[in-house]
Coordinates of C-alpha atoms in Angstrom, one line a residue:
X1 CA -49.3 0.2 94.0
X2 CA -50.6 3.0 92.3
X3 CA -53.1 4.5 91.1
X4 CA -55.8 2.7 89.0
X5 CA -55.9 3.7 85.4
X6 CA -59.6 4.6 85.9
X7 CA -59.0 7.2 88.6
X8 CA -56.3 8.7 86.2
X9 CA -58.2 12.0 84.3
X10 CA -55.5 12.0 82.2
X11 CA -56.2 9.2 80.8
X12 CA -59.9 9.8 79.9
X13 CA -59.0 12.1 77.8
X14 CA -59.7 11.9 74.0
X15 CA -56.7 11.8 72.0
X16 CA -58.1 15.1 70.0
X17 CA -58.2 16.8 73.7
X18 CA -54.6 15.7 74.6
X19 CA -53.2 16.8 71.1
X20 CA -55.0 20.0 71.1
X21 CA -53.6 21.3 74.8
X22 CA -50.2 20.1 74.4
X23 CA -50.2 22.2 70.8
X24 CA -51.8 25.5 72.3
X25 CA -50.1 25.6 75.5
X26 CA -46.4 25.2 73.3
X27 CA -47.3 28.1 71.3
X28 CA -48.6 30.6 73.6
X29 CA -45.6 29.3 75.9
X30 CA -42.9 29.7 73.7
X31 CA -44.2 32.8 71.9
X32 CA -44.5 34.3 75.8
X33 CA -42.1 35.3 78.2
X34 CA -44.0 36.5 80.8
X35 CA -42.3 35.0 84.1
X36 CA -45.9 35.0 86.3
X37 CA -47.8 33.4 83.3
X38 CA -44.8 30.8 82.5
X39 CA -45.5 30.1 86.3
X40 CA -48.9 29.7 86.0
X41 CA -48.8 27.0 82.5
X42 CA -45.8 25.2 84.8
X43 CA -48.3 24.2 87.4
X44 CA -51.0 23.0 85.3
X45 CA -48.6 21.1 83.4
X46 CA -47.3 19.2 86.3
X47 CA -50.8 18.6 87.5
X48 CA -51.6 17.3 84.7
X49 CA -48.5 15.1 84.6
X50 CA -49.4 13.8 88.1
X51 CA -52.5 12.7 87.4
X52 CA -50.3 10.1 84.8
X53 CA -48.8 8.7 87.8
X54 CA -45.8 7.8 85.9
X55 CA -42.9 6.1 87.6
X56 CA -39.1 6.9 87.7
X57 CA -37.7 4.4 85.6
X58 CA -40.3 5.3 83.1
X59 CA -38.9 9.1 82.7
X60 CA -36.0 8.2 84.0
X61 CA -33.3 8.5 80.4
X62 CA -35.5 11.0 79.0
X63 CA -35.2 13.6 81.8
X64 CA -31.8 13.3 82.0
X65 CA -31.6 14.0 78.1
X66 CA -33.9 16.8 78.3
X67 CA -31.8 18.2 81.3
X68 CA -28.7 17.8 79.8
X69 CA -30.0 19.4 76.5
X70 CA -31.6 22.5 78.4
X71 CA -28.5 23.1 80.4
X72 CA -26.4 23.1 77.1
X73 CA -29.1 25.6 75.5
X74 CA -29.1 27.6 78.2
X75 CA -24.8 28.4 78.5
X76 CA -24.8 28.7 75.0
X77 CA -27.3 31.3 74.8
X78 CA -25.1 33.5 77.3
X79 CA -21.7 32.6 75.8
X80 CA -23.2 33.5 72.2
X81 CA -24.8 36.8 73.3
X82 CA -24.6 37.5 76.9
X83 CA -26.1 41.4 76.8
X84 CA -29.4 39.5 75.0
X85 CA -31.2 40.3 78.0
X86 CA -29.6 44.0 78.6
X87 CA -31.2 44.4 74.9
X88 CA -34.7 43.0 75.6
X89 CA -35.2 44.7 79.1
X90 CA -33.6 47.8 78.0
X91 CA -31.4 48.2 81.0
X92 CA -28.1 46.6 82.0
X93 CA -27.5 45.8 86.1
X94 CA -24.2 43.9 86.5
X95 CA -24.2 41.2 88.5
X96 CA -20.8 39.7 88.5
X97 CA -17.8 40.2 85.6
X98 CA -17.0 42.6 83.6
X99 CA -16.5 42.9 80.1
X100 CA -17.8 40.9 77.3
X101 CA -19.4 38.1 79.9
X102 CA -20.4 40.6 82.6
X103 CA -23.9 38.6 83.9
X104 CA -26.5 41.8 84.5
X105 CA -29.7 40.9 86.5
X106 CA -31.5 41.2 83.0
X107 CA -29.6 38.3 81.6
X108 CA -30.1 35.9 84.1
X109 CA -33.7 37.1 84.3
X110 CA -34.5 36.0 80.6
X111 CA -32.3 32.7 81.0
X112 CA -34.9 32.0 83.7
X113 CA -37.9 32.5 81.4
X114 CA -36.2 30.2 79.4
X115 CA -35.8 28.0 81.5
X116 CA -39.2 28.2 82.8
X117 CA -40.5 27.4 79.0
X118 CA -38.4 23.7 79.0
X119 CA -39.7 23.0 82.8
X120 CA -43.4 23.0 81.6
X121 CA -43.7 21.8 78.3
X122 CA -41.5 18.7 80.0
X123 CA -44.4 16.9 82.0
X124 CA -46.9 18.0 79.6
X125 CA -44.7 15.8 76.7
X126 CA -44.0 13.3 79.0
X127 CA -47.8 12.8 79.9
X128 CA -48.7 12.9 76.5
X129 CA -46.6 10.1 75.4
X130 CA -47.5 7.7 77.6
X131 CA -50.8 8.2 77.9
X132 CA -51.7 8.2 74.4
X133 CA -52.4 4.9 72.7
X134 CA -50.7 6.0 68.9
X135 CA -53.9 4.8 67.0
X136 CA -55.8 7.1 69.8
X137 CA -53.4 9.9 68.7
X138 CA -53.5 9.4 65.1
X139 CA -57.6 9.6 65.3
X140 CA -57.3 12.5 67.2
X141 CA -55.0 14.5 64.7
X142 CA -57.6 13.4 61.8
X143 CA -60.2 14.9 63.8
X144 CA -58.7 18.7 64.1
X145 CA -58.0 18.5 60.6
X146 CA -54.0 17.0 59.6
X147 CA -54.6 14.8 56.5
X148 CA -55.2 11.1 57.4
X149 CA -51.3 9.8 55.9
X150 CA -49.5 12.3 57.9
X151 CA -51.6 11.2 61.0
X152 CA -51.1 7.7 60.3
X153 CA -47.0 8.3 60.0
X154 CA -46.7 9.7 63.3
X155 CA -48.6 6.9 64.4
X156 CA -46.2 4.5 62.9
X157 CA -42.9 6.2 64.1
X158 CA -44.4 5.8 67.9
X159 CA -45.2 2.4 67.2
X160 CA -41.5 1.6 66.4
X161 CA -39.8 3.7 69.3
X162 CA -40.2 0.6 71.6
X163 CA -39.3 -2.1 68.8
X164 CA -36.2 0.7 67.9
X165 CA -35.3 0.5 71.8
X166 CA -35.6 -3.1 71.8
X167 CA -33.2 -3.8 68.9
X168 CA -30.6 -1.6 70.3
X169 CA -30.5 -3.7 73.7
X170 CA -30.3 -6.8 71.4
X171 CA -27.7 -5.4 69.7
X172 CA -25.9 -4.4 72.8
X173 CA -26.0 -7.6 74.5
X174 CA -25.1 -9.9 71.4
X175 CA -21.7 -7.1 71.3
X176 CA -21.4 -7.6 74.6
X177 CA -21.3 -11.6 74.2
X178 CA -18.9 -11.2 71.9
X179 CA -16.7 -9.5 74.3
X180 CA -17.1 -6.0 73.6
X181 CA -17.9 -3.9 76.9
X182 CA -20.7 -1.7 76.8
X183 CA -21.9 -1.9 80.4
X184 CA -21.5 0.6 83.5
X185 CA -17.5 -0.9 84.0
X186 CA -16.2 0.7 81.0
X187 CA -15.7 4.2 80.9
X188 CA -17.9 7.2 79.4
X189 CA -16.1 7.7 76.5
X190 CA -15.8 3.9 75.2
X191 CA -19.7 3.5 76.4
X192 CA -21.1 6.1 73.4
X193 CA -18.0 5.4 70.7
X194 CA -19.2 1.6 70.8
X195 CA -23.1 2.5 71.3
X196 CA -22.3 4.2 68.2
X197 CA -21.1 1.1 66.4
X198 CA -24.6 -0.4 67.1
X199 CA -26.3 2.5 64.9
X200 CA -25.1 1.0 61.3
X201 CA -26.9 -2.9 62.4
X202 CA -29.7 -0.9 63.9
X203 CA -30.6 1.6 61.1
X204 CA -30.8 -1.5 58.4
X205 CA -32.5 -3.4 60.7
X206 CA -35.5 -0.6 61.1
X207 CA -34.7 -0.2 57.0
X208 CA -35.7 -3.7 56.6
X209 CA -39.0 -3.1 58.7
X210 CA -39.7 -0.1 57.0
X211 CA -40.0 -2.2 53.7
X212 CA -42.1 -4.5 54.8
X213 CA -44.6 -2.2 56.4
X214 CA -44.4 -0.3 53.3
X215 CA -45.6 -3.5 50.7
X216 CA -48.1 -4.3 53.4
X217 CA -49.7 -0.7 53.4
X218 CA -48.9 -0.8 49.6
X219 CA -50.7 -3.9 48.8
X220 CA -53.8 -2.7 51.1
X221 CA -54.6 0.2 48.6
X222 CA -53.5 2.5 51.4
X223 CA -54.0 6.1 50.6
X224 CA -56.2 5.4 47.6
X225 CA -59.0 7.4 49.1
X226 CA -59.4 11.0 50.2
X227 CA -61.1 9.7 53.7
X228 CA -60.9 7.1 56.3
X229 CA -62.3 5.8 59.0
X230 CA -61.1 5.4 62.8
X231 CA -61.2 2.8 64.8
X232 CA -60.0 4.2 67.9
X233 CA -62.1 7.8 67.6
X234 CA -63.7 8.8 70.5
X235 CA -66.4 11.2 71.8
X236 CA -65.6 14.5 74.0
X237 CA -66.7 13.1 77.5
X238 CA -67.1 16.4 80.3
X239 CA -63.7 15.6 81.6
X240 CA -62.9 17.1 77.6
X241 CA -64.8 20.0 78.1
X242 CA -63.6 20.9 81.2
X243 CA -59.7 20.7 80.1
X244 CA -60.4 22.3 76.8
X245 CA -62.1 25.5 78.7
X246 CA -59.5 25.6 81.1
X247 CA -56.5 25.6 78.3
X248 CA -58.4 27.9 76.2
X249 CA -58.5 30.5 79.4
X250 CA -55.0 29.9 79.9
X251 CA -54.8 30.8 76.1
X252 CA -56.9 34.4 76.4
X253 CA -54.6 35.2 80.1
X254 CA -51.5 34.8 77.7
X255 CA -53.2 37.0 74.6
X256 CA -54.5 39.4 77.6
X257 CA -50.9 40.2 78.7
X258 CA -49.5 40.6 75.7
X259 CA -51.4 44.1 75.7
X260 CA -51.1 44.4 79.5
X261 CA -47.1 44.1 79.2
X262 CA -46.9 45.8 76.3
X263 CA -45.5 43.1 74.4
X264 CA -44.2 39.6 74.9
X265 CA -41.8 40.5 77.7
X266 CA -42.7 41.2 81.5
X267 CA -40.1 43.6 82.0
X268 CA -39.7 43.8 85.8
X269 CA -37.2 46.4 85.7
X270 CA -39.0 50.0 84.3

């Protein structure tokens, strides 16, 4: 057994605090691309993403996407323009090839870097989105100032990822009953051209909810008034405090260096 959600920090947190350190930290780490500091925001983010104490088969699809997506990004950036990093570093140190494709030293260096970005904005995502009740998370972007509707659609779209998920197995499984195979025995290929088939049923289906959430809203005045009310708004406990100091040093580190490197890039080969 794990963990109990009380000795989880993470979970403490106000939905403001969570939305606010995920947000800073993806700037300052994308805008960066210094290798040490890309280091440093990698090991709070997967502190912070142990303290979730998530399990495998909760990540499970979603980390496999994201790999697959990352490793994709990452070859395409090199077949596209593989001197990139001979440009950026201002130096060129072949490692293998010649040519066109020749892989320098700088190259695979800022393919690094960018693959550092993806490994620690991962766990802070993941972290986020299940530890976040969705009415938490819409209070929370009220409170540092997005305008209440906005806050209350991105509260609505999380709400239907798990009714979205559920459809699509019930879709799946009355195909299957009809004698279409979908399941591990056929192959690759035929798996995502029929999973695609089960789009068209699902997309009117969430249509059909959309609607109805829609009148509902509609016919309770919703967005009438300039202001509302939360019910799930919380107060900054010292667990807040303490994260929001510690993200808004990791914030001034990554300002700090970009005088101290002279830019965005740590160039380690001057």
């Amino acid at each position: 057994m794990g963990k109990s959600q009380e000795n989880r920090w993470v979970t403490r947190l106000t939905g403001m605090t969570k939305i606010l350190v995920l947000l800073s930290l993806s700037i300052i780490g994308m805008v960066s691309y210094d290798t040490w500091y890309l280091i440093v925001l990698t090991v709070f983010a997967v502190l912070f993403y142990q303290s979730a104490h998530l399990k495998w088969h909760q990540v499970r699809g979603l980390l496999y996407a994201i790999a697959a997506f990352t490793a994709l990004n990452l070859i395409l950036v090199y077949l596209f323009n593989p001197a990139y990093g001979s440009q950026v570093y201002g130096s060129s140190h072949i490692l293998i090839g010649r040519g066109f494709f020749a892989l320098t030293w700088e190259e695979l260096f800022y393919l690094l870097n960018m693959l550092l970005k993806y490994v620690f904005i991962v766990p802070l995502i993941l972290a986020f989105l299940f530890t976040t009740n969705p009415s938490e998370l819409a209070a929370g972007m009220s409170r540092i100032g997005f305008p209440y509707k906005i806050s209350y659609a991105v509260e609505l779209s999380l709400r239907y990822i798990p009714d979205v998920i559920r459809d699509f197995k019930q879709i799946s499984l009355a195909q299957q009953a009809r004698g279409l195979e979908m399941s591990k025995k056929a192959g690759l290929w035929n798996r995502l051209k029929r999973s695609t088939q089960i789009l068209i049923p699902l997309v009117f289906s969430s249509m059909d909810k959309i609607e109805i959430t829609t009148r509902a809203m509609k016919l309770r005045r919703f967005g009438t008034k300039q202001r509302r009310t939360w019910y799930m708004t919380q107060k900054l406990g010292k667990i807040d405090y303490l994260v929001l100091v510690s993200t808004g040093l990791l914030i001034a580190v990554g300002i700090g260096l970009f005088w101290v490197d002279g830019g965005r890039f740590y160039n380690p080969f001057k």
